[in-house]
XYZ file of C-alpha atoms in Angstrom:
253
model
C 13.973 -27.690 2.071
C 12.772 -28.245 5.606
C 9.167 -28.897 6.499
C 8.939 -25.541 8.280
C 10.342 -23.678 5.255
C 7.910 -25.381 2.876
C 5.021 -24.563 5.205
C 6.155 -20.941 5.424
C 6.350 -20.659 1.633
C 2.901 -22.149 1.140
C 1.434 -19.898 3.844
C 3.036 -16.846 2.239
C 1.592 -17.755 -1.170
C -1.830 -18.276 0.418
C -1.716 -14.964 2.244
C -0.836 -12.935 -0.849
C -2.584 -14.861 -3.610
C -5.433 -12.766 -5.056
C -9.027 -13.772 -4.405
C -10.352 -11.589 -7.212
C -8.872 -9.546 -10.052
C -11.077 -7.016 -11.854
C -10.025 -4.659 -14.662
C -10.315 -1.178 -13.192
C -12.121 0.075 -16.291
C -14.974 -2.350 -15.570
C -14.923 -1.463 -11.878
C -15.264 2.262 -12.672
C -18.116 1.530 -15.094
C -20.021 -0.563 -12.527
C -19.616 2.114 -9.832
C -21.087 4.791 -12.117
C -23.885 2.465 -13.246
C -25.360 2.260 -9.725
C -26.507 5.920 -9.593
C -27.008 6.114 -13.378
C -29.486 3.238 -13.577
C -31.212 4.362 -10.379
C -31.532 7.887 -11.793
C -33.071 6.633 -15.051
C -35.479 4.404 -13.112
C -36.565 7.168 -10.705
C -37.280 9.723 -13.435
C -39.021 7.180 -15.691
C -41.148 5.723 -12.889
C -42.127 9.184 -11.663
C -43.243 10.224 -15.151
C -45.199 7.013 -15.698
C -46.840 6.562 -12.294
C -46.596 9.840 -10.333
C -46.794 12.358 -13.158
C -49.199 14.930 -11.707
C -47.693 15.016 -8.214
C -44.092 14.833 -9.468
C -44.473 17.736 -11.917
C -46.635 19.936 -9.658
C -45.222 23.309 -8.557
C -46.677 26.310 -6.755
C -47.286 27.987 -10.139
C -49.773 25.268 -11.102
C -48.758 25.369 -14.773
C -48.222 22.377 -17.056
C -44.836 20.669 -16.902
C -43.531 17.507 -18.539
C -40.645 16.453 -16.280
C -40.130 16.231 -12.509
C -37.205 17.834 -10.751
C -34.495 15.497 -9.529
C -35.416 16.139 -5.897
C -39.020 15.112 -6.593
C -38.048 12.071 -8.656
C -35.566 10.600 -6.167
C -37.017 11.680 -2.844
C -40.765 12.234 -2.849
C -42.168 8.848 -3.821
C -41.774 5.145 -3.181
C -40.175 2.933 -4.534
C -38.039 5.589 -6.250
C -36.705 6.895 -2.954
C -35.589 3.462 -1.748
C -34.052 2.533 -5.121
C -32.026 5.753 -5.239
C -30.877 5.528 -1.631
C -29.870 1.901 -2.115
C -27.831 2.751 -5.207
C -26.069 5.638 -3.466
C -25.309 3.456 -0.441
C -23.847 0.715 -2.659
C -21.667 3.085 -4.642
C -20.463 5.206 -1.696
C -17.594 3.012 -0.458
C -16.187 2.396 -3.973
C -16.353 6.161 -4.608
C -14.283 6.842 -1.496
C -11.820 4.173 -2.603
C -11.488 5.701 -6.074
C -10.876 9.117 -4.475
C -8.057 7.584 -2.423
C -6.559 5.923 -5.524
C -6.640 9.251 -7.349
C -4.682 10.771 -4.467
C -2.060 8.026 -4.756
C -2.076 8.437 -8.541
C -1.375 12.154 -8.193
C 1.650 11.443 -6.007
C 3.148 9.426 -8.872
C 2.311 11.676 -11.834
C 2.587 15.211 -10.416
C 5.650 17.319 -9.855
C 6.347 17.938 -6.127
C 5.254 21.585 -6.280
C 1.774 20.532 -7.491
C 1.031 17.858 -4.906
C -0.926 20.265 -2.706
C -3.449 20.721 -5.536
C -3.932 16.949 -5.634
C -4.601 16.920 -1.894
C -7.237 19.648 -2.215
C -8.838 17.742 -5.108
C -8.998 14.626 -2.913
C -10.693 16.616 -0.139
C -13.248 18.068 -2.572
C -13.935 14.622 -4.006
C -14.723 13.333 -0.512
C -16.892 16.384 0.258
C -18.840 15.832 -2.970
C -19.506 12.206 -2.082
C -20.558 13.007 1.500
C -22.892 15.743 0.241
C -24.435 13.336 -2.287
C -25.090 10.766 0.438
C -26.594 13.447 2.689
C -28.958 14.936 0.097
C -30.054 11.420 -0.910
C -31.037 10.318 2.593
C -32.324 13.702 3.804
C -34.992 14.265 1.169
C -36.386 17.681 0.275
C -39.929 16.674 1.250
C -39.006 15.835 4.860
C -35.704 17.623 5.578
C -35.717 20.592 3.229
C -33.130 22.705 5.072
C -30.591 19.859 5.299
C -31.297 18.757 1.717
C -30.833 22.288 0.403
C -27.482 22.785 2.147
C -26.268 19.357 1.044
C -27.311 20.090 -2.547
C -25.444 23.419 -2.587
C -22.393 21.730 -1.071
C -22.579 18.984 -3.698
C -22.750 21.471 -6.586
C -19.932 23.665 -5.266
C -17.754 20.713 -4.275
C -18.219 18.898 -7.572
C -17.555 22.019 -9.663
C -14.368 22.871 -7.782
C -13.240 19.248 -7.937
C -13.765 19.015 -11.685
C -11.978 22.318 -12.319
C -9.019 21.322 -10.132
C -8.824 17.892 -11.751
C -8.599 19.445 -15.217
C -5.869 21.796 -13.972
C -4.039 18.846 -12.407
C -4.146 16.720 -15.533
C -2.725 19.578 -17.592
C 0.258 19.596 -15.202
C 0.974 15.844 -15.224
C 4.506 14.727 -16.027
C 2.946 12.720 -18.850
C -0.473 13.898 -19.953
C -3.372 11.646 -20.859
C -4.832 13.664 -23.722
C -7.952 11.556 -24.217
C -8.920 11.713 -20.550
C -8.284 15.462 -20.285
C -10.219 16.159 -23.496
C -13.325 14.380 -22.227
C -12.992 15.880 -18.755
C -12.991 19.386 -20.236
C -16.037 18.606 -22.370
C -18.020 17.224 -19.444
C -16.949 20.134 -17.222
C -18.067 22.741 -19.762
C -21.372 20.921 -20.276
C -21.883 20.734 -16.528
C -21.173 24.433 -15.951
C -23.355 25.556 -18.847
C -26.301 23.506 -17.604
C -25.924 24.806 -14.048
C -26.335 28.339 -15.378
C -29.324 27.377 -17.524
C -30.918 25.504 -14.596
C -30.590 28.571 -12.361
C -32.022 30.791 -15.103
C -35.041 28.577 -15.781
C -35.686 28.062 -12.052
C -35.720 31.813 -11.380
C -37.832 32.472 -14.457
C -40.341 29.824 -13.427
C -40.666 31.269 -9.939
C -41.062 34.847 -11.161
C -43.213 34.399 -14.293
C -44.936 30.997 -13.876
C -44.830 30.110 -17.574
C -45.749 26.631 -18.836
C -42.870 24.248 -19.617
C -40.182 26.473 -18.079
C -39.898 24.167 -15.090
C -39.497 21.310 -17.581
C -36.472 23.096 -19.042
C -35.127 23.528 -15.511
C -35.563 19.809 -14.834
C -33.897 18.896 -18.135
C -30.941 21.137 -17.288
C -30.715 19.429 -13.898
C -30.599 16.031 -15.568
C -27.704 17.058 -17.787
C -25.842 18.463 -14.758
C -26.120 15.096 -13.023
C -25.326 13.023 -16.113
C -22.282 15.128 -17.039
C -21.036 14.772 -13.465
C -21.344 10.989 -13.709
C -19.603 11.037 -17.087
C -16.761 13.118 -15.632
C -16.176 10.512 -12.932
C -16.340 7.766 -15.544
C -13.168 9.173 -17.135
C -11.349 7.186 -14.443
C -11.684 4.531 -17.156
C -8.873 6.330 -19.023
C -6.841 7.419 -15.990
C -6.413 3.877 -14.659
C -6.207 2.097 -17.985
C -4.314 -1.206 -17.947
C -4.680 -1.524 -14.171
C -6.504 -4.159 -12.150
C -8.289 -3.973 -8.836
C -7.000 -6.971 -6.899
C -8.665 -8.322 -3.756
C -6.369 -10.097 -1.282
C -7.097 -11.725 2.060
C -6.146 -8.580 3.981
C -7.277 -5.852 1.603
C -7.321 -4.505 -1.936
C -4.704 -2.987 -4.208
C -4.439 -1.423 -7.631
C -1.823 -3.219 -9.715
C -0.427 -3.031 -13.220
C -1.978 -5.525 -15.612
């Protein structure tokens, strides 16, 4: 073999040898842990150190828990911790959305691909809305925060519903993943309705603890949404996220 050929072979191996290989299950878990741990910290810190201000409402009745908007946006260091976590997890979330789109191309029948494309769009909208409502807090930018929050709820609900429909139409279904997705979706929808009910009741009747029930419903909405996204653990089982010199790829293990 000539010197040039040996050099070319070595260069090719260098160019395409992986720098890092991570099981996708662990990657998905880490991505979800950023907002999860930040959420737990923000609520806990607000209860421990900002209790009166965090649980105060116009009704001036006793409450035990702050709303999510108050916990993540009204106080420091909670606000900075939450925004940092959302910033760190944003790019991986967009990447996972793109991988789901590619995944749908391989597991869906041609007539269903358009549903996968809409699901991808909704996934991106959900992530953009989450970033927006996190950095435009309700205390300083209420109008923007409110619109971003509504967009996040609508986008996430439609995405979860479409994803469940998509998985039921796969060429080869993943029963475990679909089962958990349906459970988290139903939990999420139920708690949205209860949150709306308790919020309206609090505003109209100003009863003690009702706002606490609203806040608790909000928490479950957020946690069930995170859990739904964590089911990527099952969808990309036995796959690795591989980092090369010129990019990343999802490969079979």
